C-alpha positions as semicolon CSV with decimal commas, in nm:
position;residue;x (nm);y (nm);z (nm)
1;D;-2,533;0,562;1,736
2;G;-2,244;0,464;1,509
3;K;-2,419;0,589;1,197
4;G;-2,281;0,873;0,993
5;N;-1,968;1,079;1,058
6;I;-1,758;0,840;0,848
7;I;-1,626;1,071;0,576
8;N;-1,296;1,122;0,760
9;K;-1,244;0,756;0,850
10;G;-0,971;0,561;0,676
11;G;-0,962;0,189;0,616
12;T;-1,248;-0,049;0,659
13;I;-1,517;0,113;0,871
14;L;-1,735;-0,194;0,829
15;K;-1,474;-0,404;1,011
16;S;-1,508;-0,669;0,741
17;A;-1,146;-0,700;0,637
18;R;-0,962;-1,031;0,638
19;S;-1,258;-1,253;0,717
20;L;-1,118;-1,596;0,793
21;S;-1,460;-1,758;0,759
22;F;-1,498;-1,624;0,404
23;K;-1,198;-1,835;0,308
24;T;-1,411;-2,145;0,374
25;K;-1,701;-2,280;0,168
26;E;-1,923;-2,254;0,477
27;G;-1,831;-1,888;0,525
28;R;-1,904;-1,804;0,163
29;K;-2,234;-1,992;0,184
30;K;-2,333;-1,781;0,486
31;A;-2,238;-1,465;0,292
32;Y;-2,453;-1,580;0,000
33;E;-2,748;-1,646;0,233
34;N;-2,713;-1,293;0,375
35;I;-2,697;-1,146;0,025
36;K;-3,022;-1,318;-0,062
37;K;-3,179;-1,219;0,271
38;F;-3,103;-0,852;0,207
39;E;-3,197;-0,881;-0,162
40;L;-2,866;-0,754;-0,296
41;D;-2,808;-0,781;-0,670
42;K;-2,430;-0,739;-0,690
43;I;-2,117;-0,700;-0,478
44;I;-1,873;-0,413;-0,518
45;V;-1,534;-0,499;-0,373
46;I;-1,313;-0,198;-0,304
47;E;-0,983;-0,345;-0,196
48;G;-0,673;-0,525;-0,312
49;D;-0,550;-0,856;-0,443
50;G;-0,666;-1,085;-0,162
51;S;-1,017;-0,943;-0,163
52;F;-1,033;-0,973;-0,541
53;R;-0,932;-1,340;-0,522
54;G;-1,204;-1,401;-0,264
55;A;-1,462;-1,218;-0,476
56;K;-1,361;-1,419;-0,783
57;T;-1,403;-1,746;-0,593
58;F;-1,741;-1,630;-0,461
59;E;-1,855;-1,524;-0,808
60;E;-1,750;-1,859;-0,956
61;E;-1,923;-2,060;-0,683
62;Y;-2,251;-1,868;-0,676
63;K;-2,260;-1,706;-1,022
64;F;-2,318;-1,377;-0,840
65;P;-2,214;-1,050;-1,013
66;T;-1,907;-0,891;-0,859
67;I;-1,738;-0,562;-0,946
68;G;-1,384;-0,483;-0,832
69;I;-1,246;-0,135;-0,767
70;P;-0,871;-0,143;-0,698
71;E;-0,778;0,010;-0,364
72;S;-0,430;-0,062;-0,251
73;M;-0,208;0,205;-0,105
74;N;0,104;0,033;-0,233
75;N;-0,039;0,010;-0,586
76;A;0,055;-0,358;-0,600
77;L;-0,227;-0,474;-0,826
78;S;-0,124;-0,574;-1,174
79;G;-0,323;-0,417;-1,456
80;T;-0,371;-0,084;-1,279
81;N;-0,193;0,247;-1,318
82;N;-0,291;0,401;-0,986
83;T;-0,520;0,262;-0,721
84;L;-0,734;0,448;-0,470
85;G;-0,514;0,531;-0,175
86;F;-0,187;0,547;-0,368
87;D;-0,202;0,922;-0,436
88;T;-0,287;0,995;-0,072
89;V;-0,008;0,786;0,076
90;T;0,250;0,911;-0,175
91;N;0,169;1,276;-0,108
92;T;0,164;1,218;0,268
93;V;0,514;1,068;0,256
94;L;0,641;1,349;0,029
95;E;0,503;1,609;0,268
96;E;0,678;1,442;0,563
97;I;1,010;1,425;0,378
98;D;0,980;1,790;0,271
99;K;0,922;1,893;0,634
100;S;1,244;1,724;0,743
101;R;1,456;1,858;0,456
102;D;1,528;2,202;0,611
103;T;1,638;2,052;0,941
104;A;1,853;1,795;0,763
105;S;2,025;2,063;0,554
106;S;2,092;2,295;0,845
107;H;2,239;2,019;1,061
108;N;2,426;1,818;0,795
109;M;2,208;1,514;0,852
110;L;2,128;1,193;0,677
111;V;1,750;1,146;0,668
112;C;1,631;0,791;0,626
113;R;1,256;0,741;0,581
114;E;1,096;0,399;0,583
115;V;0,792;0,369;0,358
116;M;0,531;0,095;0,347
117;G;0,589;-0,170;0,085
118;L;0,682;-0,514;0,206
119;D;0,683;-0,676;-0,139
120;S;0,640;-0,373;-0,361
121;G;0,861;-0,065;-0,376
122;F;0,615;0,138;-0,582
123;I;0,540;0,397;-0,310
124;T;0,906;0,415;-0,216
125;L;1,021;0,463;-0,574
126;N;0,765;0,731;-0,651
127;T;0,819;0,925;-0,328
128;G;1,196;0,893;-0,357
129;I;1,192;1,038;-0,707
130;G;0,948;1,310;-0,602
131;A;1,159;1,402;-0,301
132;G;1,487;1,402;-0,494
133;A;1,632;1,136;-0,266
134;E;1,996;1,040;-0,304
135;E;1,906;0,675;-0,259
136;I;1,588;0,470;-0,298
137;L;1,591;0,117;-0,158
138;I;1,319;-0,119;-0,279
139;P;1,264;-0,494;-0,235
140;E;1,267;-0,556;-0,612
141;E;1,628;-0,435;-0,648
142;H;1,884;-0,547;-0,392
143;L;2,174;-0,319;-0,471
144;G;2,389;-0,400;-0,168
145;I;2,513;-0,212;0,136
146;D;2,851;-0,134;-0,021
147;R;2,691;0,057;-0,307
148;L;2,469;0,249;-0,063
149;V;2,764;0,351;0,154
150;K;2,970;0,457;-0,150
151;S;2,681;0,663;-0,285
152;L;2,638;0,844;0,047
153;Q;3,015;0,903;0,074
154;D;3,014;1,048;-0,278
155;S;2,725;1,276;-0,183
156;S;2,909;1,407;0,122
157;K;3,221;1,476;-0,088
158;S;3,016;1,688;-0,327
159;D;2,949;1,952;-0,059
160;K;2,590;1,845;-0,004
161;T;2,469;1,943;0,341
162;S;2,226;1,653;0,370
163;S;2,119;1,328;0,210
164;I;1,780;1,166;0,192
165;V;1,734;0,789;0,167
166;V;1,387;0,647;0,115
167;V;1,361;0,280;0,212
168;S;1,084;0,036;0,143
169;E;0,995;-0,171;0,450
170;G;1,069;-0,488;0,253
171;D;1,421;-0,393;0,146
172;Q;1,678;-0,646;0,270
173;I;1,952;-0,391;0,345
174;Y;1,737;-0,207;0,591
175;H;1,629;-0,510;0,794
């Protein structure tokens, strides 16, 4: 029946994300009419920056109380220390890197792991530090391919049997 059994579901189970109509005055008016129809007294937005901007616009237009709870896996909301989702994604990436470490060491491999973060390297930086990566590539710091290659050459000269590089999806070197 579609009801219940949602505790293990990730993301938006309501399928309400990225509503194009809500970006229009007409769409927000329809939302307001539905809020009144169902006698709601406030909106709780659990999401990221775009949803918060939409909620702010809605609150300003209709003087309707809105509460925001930051949820952004990449922790890219200013004014927050950690958002819902950040701990989960960081620990998932760390677990994956740890699982590949033994194989990398035994076969003298370079392990390169791409991590989500198109504009923000927060997950990449935190998982790279946690994993003890030799290199961490983030979109905020473009350090150059030459420096990366030199660092990896230096690592191989120091009798390391493997190297780990954690790369943010938005880093320019990687793409």
